[in-house]
Coordinates of C-alpha atoms in Angstrom, one line a residue:
M153 CA 103.6 39.2 52.9
N154 CA 104.1 39.9 56.7
R155 CA 107.7 39.0 57.1
P156 CA 107.8 38.9 61.0
W157 CA 104.8 36.6 61.1
T158 CA 106.3 34.4 58.4
L159 CA 109.6 34.2 60.3
A160 CA 107.8 33.4 63.6
S161 CA 105.7 30.7 61.9
S162 CA 108.7 29.2 60.3
V163 CA 110.7 29.0 63.5
A164 CA 107.6 27.7 65.4
G165 CA 107.1 24.9 62.9
A166 CA 110.8 23.9 63.0
V167 CA 110.9 24.1 66.8
V168 CA 107.8 22.0 67.2
V169 CA 109.2 19.2 65.1
A170 CA 112.7 19.3 66.8
L171 CA 111.2 19.4 70.3
D172 CA 108.8 16.5 69.5
G173 CA 111.8 14.3 68.6
T174 CA 113.8 15.0 71.7
V175 CA 111.1 14.8 74.2
L176 CA 109.9 11.5 72.8
T177 CA 113.2 9.9 73.5
V178 CA 112.8 10.8 77.2
A179 CA 109.2 9.5 77.3
Q180 CA 109.8 6.1 75.6
P181 CA 110.8 4.2 78.8
R182 CA 107.7 5.3 80.7
L183 CA 105.5 4.7 77.6
Q184 CA 106.9 1.1 77.3
S185 CA 106.2 0.4 81.0
E186 CA 102.6 1.8 81.1
L187 CA 101.5 0.3 77.7
G188 CA 103.2 -3.0 78.2
A189 CA 105.0 -2.6 74.9
S190 CA 108.0 -4.6 73.7
F191 CA 111.3 -3.0 72.9
A192 CA 110.6 -3.5 69.1
E193 CA 107.2 -1.8 69.5
V194 CA 108.8 1.2 71.2
Q195 CA 111.4 1.4 68.5
W196 CA 108.6 1.6 65.9
T197 CA 107.1 4.7 67.6
S198 CA 110.2 6.4 66.2
T199 CA 110.6 4.4 63.0
A200 CA 107.0 4.9 61.8
Y201 CA 107.4 8.6 62.0
L202 CA 110.8 8.6 60.4
V203 CA 109.8 6.5 57.4
A204 CA 106.6 8.5 56.8
V205 CA 108.3 11.9 57.0
A206 CA 111.4 11.0 55.0
S207 CA 109.4 9.4 52.1
L208 CA 107.0 12.4 51.7
L209 CA 109.1 15.5 52.2
V210 CA 109.9 16.3 48.6
F211 CA 106.4 15.6 47.4
A212 CA 105.0 17.7 50.2
G213 CA 107.3 20.5 49.2
R214 CA 105.9 20.3 45.6
L215 CA 102.4 20.5 47.0
G216 CA 103.4 23.8 48.8
D217 CA 104.7 25.1 45.5
R218 CA 101.5 24.3 43.7
Y219 CA 98.9 25.3 46.3
G220 CA 100.7 27.8 48.5
Q221 CA 103.4 27.3 51.2
Q222 CA 101.3 29.0 53.9
R223 CA 98.3 26.9 53.2
V224 CA 100.3 23.7 53.3
F225 CA 102.2 24.9 56.4
A226 CA 98.9 25.5 58.2
L227 CA 97.5 22.1 57.3
G228 CA 100.8 20.5 58.4
M229 CA 100.8 22.4 61.7
L230 CA 97.2 21.7 62.6
G231 CA 97.4 18.0 61.5
F232 CA 100.6 17.6 63.5
G233 CA 98.9 19.0 66.6
A234 CA 95.8 16.9 66.1
A235 CA 97.9 13.7 65.7
S236 CA 99.9 14.6 68.8
A237 CA 96.6 15.0 70.8
G238 CA 95.5 11.6 69.5
I239 CA 98.8 10.0 70.6
A240 CA 98.4 11.5 74.1
G241 CA 95.0 9.7 74.4
A242 CA 96.0 6.5 72.7
P243 CA 94.8 3.3 74.5
G244 CA 97.6 1.1 73.3
V245 CA 101.0 1.0 71.6
G246 CA 99.5 0.0 68.3
W247 CA 97.6 3.3 68.2
V248 CA 100.7 5.2 69.1
I249 CA 102.6 3.7 66.2
G250 CA 99.8 4.3 63.7
L251 CA 99.3 7.9 64.9
R252 CA 103.1 8.5 64.8
A253 CA 103.0 7.6 61.1
V254 CA 100.1 10.1 60.7
Q255 CA 102.1 12.7 62.6
G256 CA 105.0 12.0 60.2
L257 CA 102.7 12.7 57.2
F258 CA 101.8 16.1 58.6
G259 CA 105.4 16.7 59.6
A260 CA 106.3 16.2 56.0
L261 CA 103.8 18.9 54.9
L262 CA 105.1 21.2 57.6
Q263 CA 108.9 21.1 57.3
P264 CA 109.5 22.1 53.7
A265 CA 106.9 24.8 54.0
T266 CA 108.9 26.4 56.8
L267 CA 111.7 27.0 54.3
G268 CA 109.5 27.7 51.3
M269 CA 107.7 30.5 53.2
L270 CA 111.0 32.2 54.0
R271 CA 112.1 31.9 50.4
A272 CA 108.9 33.6 49.2
A273 CA 109.0 36.3 51.9
Y274 CA 112.7 37.4 51.7
P275 CA 114.8 38.4 48.8
P276 CA 117.8 36.0 48.2
D277 CA 120.4 38.4 49.7
R278 CA 118.4 38.6 52.9
L279 CA 117.8 34.9 53.5
A280 CA 120.9 34.2 55.7
R281 CA 119.5 36.0 58.7
P282 CA 116.1 34.4 58.9
L283 CA 117.7 31.0 58.3
A284 CA 120.1 31.7 61.2
V285 CA 117.1 32.5 63.5
R286 CA 115.4 29.3 62.4
T287 CA 118.5 27.3 63.1
A288 CA 119.0 28.9 66.5
G289 CA 115.5 27.9 67.4
I290 CA 116.2 24.3 66.5
G291 CA 119.3 24.5 68.7
L292 CA 117.3 25.8 71.6
A293 CA 114.7 23.0 71.1
A294 CA 117.5 20.4 71.1
A295 CA 118.8 21.8 74.4
A296 CA 115.5 22.2 76.1
G297 CA 113.9 19.0 74.8
P298 CA 115.5 16.6 77.4
L299 CA 114.8 19.0 80.2
V300 CA 111.2 19.7 79.2
G301 CA 110.6 16.1 78.5
G302 CA 112.1 14.9 81.8
A303 CA 110.0 17.4 83.8
L304 CA 106.8 16.5 82.0
V305 CA 107.2 12.8 82.2
T306 CA 108.2 13.0 85.9
G307 CA 105.4 15.2 86.9
L308 CA 102.5 14.4 84.5
G309 CA 103.4 11.2 82.7
W310 CA 104.5 10.4 79.1
R311 CA 101.2 11.5 77.5
A312 CA 102.0 15.1 78.5
V313 CA 104.9 15.5 76.1
F314 CA 102.5 15.2 73.1
F315 CA 100.1 17.8 74.4
V316 CA 103.0 20.3 74.2
N317 CA 102.5 20.4 70.4
V318 CA 98.8 21.3 70.5
L319 CA 98.9 24.9 71.6
P320 CA 101.6 26.1 69.0
A321 CA 99.8 24.2 66.3
L322 CA 96.6 26.2 67.0
V323 CA 98.4 29.5 67.6
F324 CA 100.3 29.4 64.3
G325 CA 98.2 27.1 62.2
L326 CA 94.8 28.7 62.4
P327 CA 95.8 32.3 61.6
T328 CA 98.0 31.1 58.7
L329 CA 95.1 29.0 57.3
L330 CA 92.8 32.1 57.3
R331 CA 95.2 34.2 55.2
P332 CA 97.0 31.9 52.8
Q333 CA 99.4 33.3 50.2
R334 CA 98.9 32.8 46.5
P335 CA 101.1 30.2 44.9
A336 CA 104.1 31.6 43.0
A337 CA 103.8 32.2 39.3
G338 CA 104.8 29.2 37.3
S339 CA 104.0 26.7 40.1
R340 CA 100.9 25.2 38.5
A341 CA 102.7 22.4 36.6
P342 CA 101.0 19.0 36.8
L343 CA 102.0 16.8 39.8
D344 CA 104.4 14.0 39.0
M345 CA 102.6 11.2 40.8
P346 CA 104.8 8.3 39.4
G347 CA 107.9 10.2 40.5
A348 CA 106.4 10.8 43.9
V349 CA 105.7 7.1 44.4
L350 CA 109.1 6.0 43.2
L351 CA 110.8 8.5 45.5
A352 CA 108.7 7.5 48.4
V353 CA 109.5 3.8 47.9
A354 CA 113.2 4.6 47.6
L355 CA 113.4 6.8 50.7
S356 CA 111.1 4.7 52.8
C357 CA 113.1 1.5 52.1
L358 CA 116.3 3.3 52.7
V359 CA 115.3 4.9 56.0
H360 CA 113.5 1.7 57.2
S361 CA 116.6 -0.4 56.4
L362 CA 118.8 1.9 58.3
T363 CA 116.6 2.6 61.4
A364 CA 114.7 -0.6 62.1
G365 CA 117.6 -2.7 63.4
P366 CA 120.5 -4.2 61.4
A367 CA 120.7 -2.8 57.9
S368 CA 118.5 -4.9 55.5
V369 CA 120.3 -5.8 52.3
T370 CA 116.9 -6.5 50.6
G371 CA 115.5 -3.1 51.7
L372 CA 118.7 -1.3 50.4
A373 CA 118.4 -3.2 47.1
V374 CA 114.8 -2.2 46.6
A375 CA 115.7 1.4 47.4
A376 CA 118.5 1.3 44.8
V377 CA 116.3 -0.1 42.1
A378 CA 113.5 2.4 42.9
A379 CA 116.1 5.2 42.7
A380 CA 117.4 4.0 39.4
V381 CA 113.8 3.8 37.9
L382 CA 113.1 7.3 39.4
V383 CA 116.2 8.8 37.6
R384 CA 115.0 7.2 34.3
H385 CA 111.5 8.5 34.8
E386 CA 112.5 12.0 35.8
R387 CA 114.7 12.3 32.7
R388 CA 111.7 11.5 30.4
T389 CA 108.7 13.1 32.0
A390 CA 107.6 16.5 30.9
S391 CA 106.9 17.8 34.5
P392 CA 109.4 16.1 36.8
L393 CA 109.0 16.1 40.6
L394 CA 112.7 17.1 40.9
P395 CA 113.2 20.1 38.6
P396 CA 116.5 20.2 36.8
S397 CA 116.9 23.8 38.0
V398 CA 117.2 22.5 41.6
I399 CA 119.0 19.1 41.3
G400 CA 121.0 20.2 38.3
S401 CA 122.9 22.9 40.2
R402 CA 126.4 21.8 41.2
A403 CA 126.3 24.2 44.2
A404 CA 122.9 22.8 45.4
G405 CA 124.1 19.2 45.0
A406 CA 127.3 19.9 46.9
A407 CA 125.3 21.7 49.7
L408 CA 122.9 18.7 50.0
G409 CA 125.9 16.4 50.2
V410 CA 127.5 18.4 52.9
L411 CA 124.2 18.4 54.9
V412 CA 124.0 14.6 54.6
V413 CA 127.6 14.1 55.7
V414 CA 127.7 16.4 58.6
S415 CA 124.3 15.3 60.0
A416 CA 125.4 11.7 59.7
A417 CA 128.6 12.4 61.5
L418 CA 126.9 14.5 64.3
F419 CA 124.0 12.1 65.0
G420 CA 126.3 9.0 64.8
T421 CA 128.6 10.8 67.2
L422 CA 125.8 11.6 69.7
F423 CA 124.8 8.0 69.6
V424 CA 128.3 6.8 70.5
A425 CA 128.7 9.7 73.0
T426 CA 126.0 8.2 75.2
Y427 CA 128.2 5.1 75.7
V428 CA 131.3 7.2 76.2
L429 CA 129.6 9.3 78.9
Q430 CA 127.6 6.6 80.7
R431 CA 129.7 3.5 80.3
R432 CA 133.3 4.6 79.8
L433 CA 133.1 7.6 82.2
G434 CA 130.3 6.2 84.5
L435 CA 128.1 9.3 84.4
D436 CA 124.3 9.2 85.1
P437 CA 121.9 10.5 82.4
L438 CA 121.6 14.0 84.0
D439 CA 125.3 14.5 84.2
S440 CA 125.6 13.3 80.6
S441 CA 123.1 15.9 79.5
L442 CA 124.9 18.6 81.3
R443 CA 128.2 17.6 79.8
S444 CA 126.7 17.9 76.3
L445 CA 125.1 21.4 76.8
P446 CA 128.0 23.2 75.1
L447 CA 126.8 21.6 71.8
A448 CA 123.4 23.3 72.0
V449 CA 124.9 26.6 73.2
L450 CA 127.5 26.8 70.4
M451 CA 124.9 25.7 67.8
V452 CA 122.7 28.7 68.7
A453 CA 125.7 31.1 68.9
S454 CA 127.2 29.9 65.6
A455 CA 123.9 30.1 63.8
A456 CA 123.6 33.7 64.9
L457 CA 127.1 34.5 63.8
C458 CA 126.9 32.7 60.4
P459 CA 125.5 35.6 58.3
A460 CA 128.5 37.7 59.4
L461 CA 130.9 34.8 58.6
L462 CA 129.3 34.5 55.1
R463 CA 129.9 38.1 54.4
R464 CA 133.5 37.9 55.6
F465 CA 134.7 34.5 54.3
G466 CA 132.1 33.6 51.7
T467 CA 130.0 30.5 51.3
R468 CA 132.8 28.1 50.4
G469 CA 135.2 29.3 53.1
T470 CA 132.6 29.4 55.9
T471 CA 131.2 25.9 55.1
T472 CA 134.6 24.3 54.6
G473 CA 135.9 25.7 57.9
A474 CA 132.7 24.7 59.8
T475 CA 132.8 21.2 58.4
A476 CA 136.5 20.8 59.4
L477 CA 135.5 22.1 62.9
L478 CA 132.9 19.5 63.3
A479 CA 135.3 16.7 62.2
L480 CA 137.8 18.0 64.8
G481 CA 135.1 17.9 67.4
V482 CA 134.5 14.2 66.7
L483 CA 138.2 13.5 66.8
V484 CA 138.6 15.3 70.2
L485 CA 135.7 13.3 71.6
S486 CA 137.3 10.1 70.6
G487 CA 140.0 10.7 73.2
A488 CA 138.1 12.7 75.7
G489 CA 138.4 11.7 79.4
S490 CA 138.0 14.9 81.3
T491 CA 135.2 17.5 81.7
P492 CA 137.1 20.3 79.9
T493 CA 138.0 18.1 77.0
L494 CA 134.4 16.9 76.7
G495 CA 133.1 20.5 76.8
C496 CA 135.6 21.4 74.1
A497 CA 134.5 18.5 71.9
F498 CA 130.8 19.2 72.2
A499 CA 131.4 23.0 71.6
L500 CA 133.3 22.2 68.4
L501 CA 130.4 19.9 67.3
G502 CA 127.8 22.6 68.0
A503 CA 129.8 25.4 66.3
G504 CA 130.5 23.4 63.2
F505 CA 126.9 22.0 62.8
G506 CA 125.1 25.3 63.5
T507 CA 127.3 27.1 60.9
V508 CA 126.9 24.4 58.3
M509 CA 123.1 24.3 58.7
V510 CA 122.8 28.0 57.9
A511 CA 125.4 28.2 55.2
A512 CA 124.5 25.1 53.3
T513 CA 120.7 25.6 53.6
Q514 CA 120.9 29.1 52.2
V515 CA 122.7 27.7 49.2
V516 CA 120.0 25.2 48.5
V517 CA 117.0 27.5 49.2
R518 CA 118.1 30.8 47.8
R519 CA 119.2 29.3 44.5
A520 CA 115.8 27.9 43.8
E521 CA 113.1 29.8 42.0
V522 CA 110.2 30.8 44.3
A523 CA 108.0 28.5 42.2
V524 CA 110.0 25.4 43.3
A525 CA 111.2 26.6 46.7
G526 CA 109.1 23.9 48.4
V527 CA 110.9 21.1 46.5
A528 CA 114.2 22.7 47.5
G529 CA 113.1 22.8 51.1
G530 CA 112.0 19.2 50.8
L531 CA 115.4 18.1 49.5
Q532 CA 117.1 20.0 52.4
Q533 CA 114.9 18.3 54.9
T534 CA 115.4 14.9 53.3
A535 CA 119.1 15.3 53.6
L536 CA 118.7 16.0 57.3
N537 CA 116.6 12.9 57.7
V538 CA 118.7 10.5 55.6
G539 CA 122.0 11.7 57.1
P540 CA 121.2 10.9 60.8
A541 CA 119.8 7.5 59.7
V542 CA 123.1 6.7 57.9
G543 CA 125.2 8.0 60.8
V544 CA 123.4 6.0 63.6
A545 CA 123.5 2.9 61.4
T546 CA 127.2 3.4 61.0
A547 CA 127.7 3.9 64.7
T548 CA 125.6 0.9 65.5
A549 CA 127.6 -1.3 63.2
L550 CA 130.9 -0.2 64.7
I551 CA 130.1 0.3 68.4
G552 CA 131.0 -3.3 69.1
T553 CA 134.6 -2.6 68.1
G554 CA 134.9 0.1 70.7
T555 CA 133.8 3.7 71.0
T556 CA 137.2 5.0 69.9
T557 CA 137.1 3.1 66.7
A558 CA 133.5 4.2 66.0
L559 CA 134.3 7.8 66.6
L560 CA 137.4 7.7 64.4
A561 CA 135.3 6.3 61.6
L562 CA 132.8 9.1 62.1
T563 CA 135.7 11.6 62.0
A564 CA 136.4 10.2 58.5
V565 CA 132.7 10.6 57.6
A566 CA 132.7 14.2 58.7
S567 CA 135.9 14.8 56.8
L568 CA 134.1 13.9 53.5
G569 CA 132.3 17.1 53.9
V570 CA 135.4 19.2 53.3
P571 CA 135.9 18.3 49.6
L572 CA 132.1 18.6 49.1
A573 CA 132.2 22.1 50.6
S574 CA 135.1 23.0 48.3
A575 CA 132.6 22.5 45.4
L576 CA 130.4 25.4 46.7
P577 CA 130.7 28.9 45.2
R578 CA 133.0 31.3 46.9
T579 CA 129.9 33.3 47.8
D580 CA 126.3 32.8 47.1
G581 CA 125.4 36.3 45.9
D582 CA 125.9 35.5 42.3
G583 CA 123.1 36.6 40.0
A584 CA 120.3 36.6 42.5
R585 CA 117.4 38.8 41.5
A586 CA 115.6 40.2 44.5
G587 CA 111.9 39.6 44.3
T588 CA 111.9 36.7 41.8
G589 CA 114.7 34.6 43.2
G590 CA 115.7 33.6 39.6
Y591 CA 119.2 32.9 38.6
R592 CA 119.7 33.9 35.0
T593 CA 121.4 31.2 33.0
S594 CA 122.4 32.2 29.5
A595 CA 124.7 30.8 26.8
G596 CA 128.2 30.3 28.2
A597 CA 127.0 30.3 31.8
G598 CA 128.6 28.0 34.4
D599 CA 127.0 25.7 36.9
D600 CA 126.4 28.6 39.2
G601 CA 124.5 30.6 36.7
L602 CA 127.4 32.9 36.1
P603 CA 129.1 33.6 32.8
A604 CA 132.1 31.4 32.4
G605 CA 135.1 32.8 34.3
A606 CA 133.0 35.4 36.2
D607 CA 133.7 36.0 39.8
D608 CA 131.2 35.8 42.7
D609 CA 129.9 38.8 44.4
R610 CA 130.1 39.2 48.2
L611 CA 126.9 38.9 50.1
P612 CA 125.4 42.3 50.7
A613 CA 125.7 43.6 54.3

């Protein structure tokens, strides 16, 4: 497998999705005005995508495991670009909402594959660096999105922001489709369609309940029932959608929990920060964006430094420290009133989140067999979709009590990641077999695949 091309494709796919989300936020006011849409309809241009993508990520990852990550990546990339072009030419807001749901479907195919391809291309002890490059790309997209979106909407109109996705979709989708990889050995197990439906119902109800206005008790109840039935089904079926080798790992479970918590804290904080900057401090949108730039800069820098931190401090130490750093950033922001303090708060947020993204993601992905790497990638992406929904819903519920109270509550949310991170292995170099990605688990092995009482090895340089 061509590793440079695989890495470039993975980064391109992640950046396209990240950029699409940020530029849409800038384009929505102009879209509402030109299409005569209501506020609720404009909100659904985001909700339709979020519900579709969150409900299908894990099943899409399973499809990548079965039919080849590169093939599914190519279909996702090309479909995402085609749906984007359709949205750019949509005659009304109803078409935009429907095509955003279609875009979410292809986004679900695309996102787990960006991680599954890396897992198949790189041995476990070399994954941290490509994951750092991927995370840095996402950080750059987050920084560039508002600027690119603002320039395009101002100069060419809201439709132009969706045409941005078309060229990279063609550049990376078509060549990948023409040379797909073979599926990994052992990945031809039957598809668990009942499990996929139950998981989709649970996640779609959860995300919709959290994102489409005030939290719906009925929707949350349906999500809980579907999740309970899913657990029962997965325990009994011969070929579960969620393999025990992935969800049964204490380390992977802790890493997914950390990703949910820190993404909830970050995105909830960014929601509240808008009110802090524009209402409490009286800044205009441009000044607000400039004040928050340290977040993107430090996210990119911390992602680049994370492989070295993992070698020096190990997985547990690096993730615990980064999570605490993010919680400190939220706390500093709660009392920020000057430009230096704001810059410090956003820098802490970016440094913490960028580091956690690389450290926790490499735990989830490298511990999975290559044959189920897509499912592992789907779970990681699901955590990063559910977390922000929870965080923004929490911020929305508390914003009426004041921004300081909301941010203190989000500090507590971020702090929950510290005990979760303490459940991670000291390092993540234990037992990895380069080339197969397996973790040998024998009689007397612990949760991490090590013999009871064994110590972890440091990540290779």
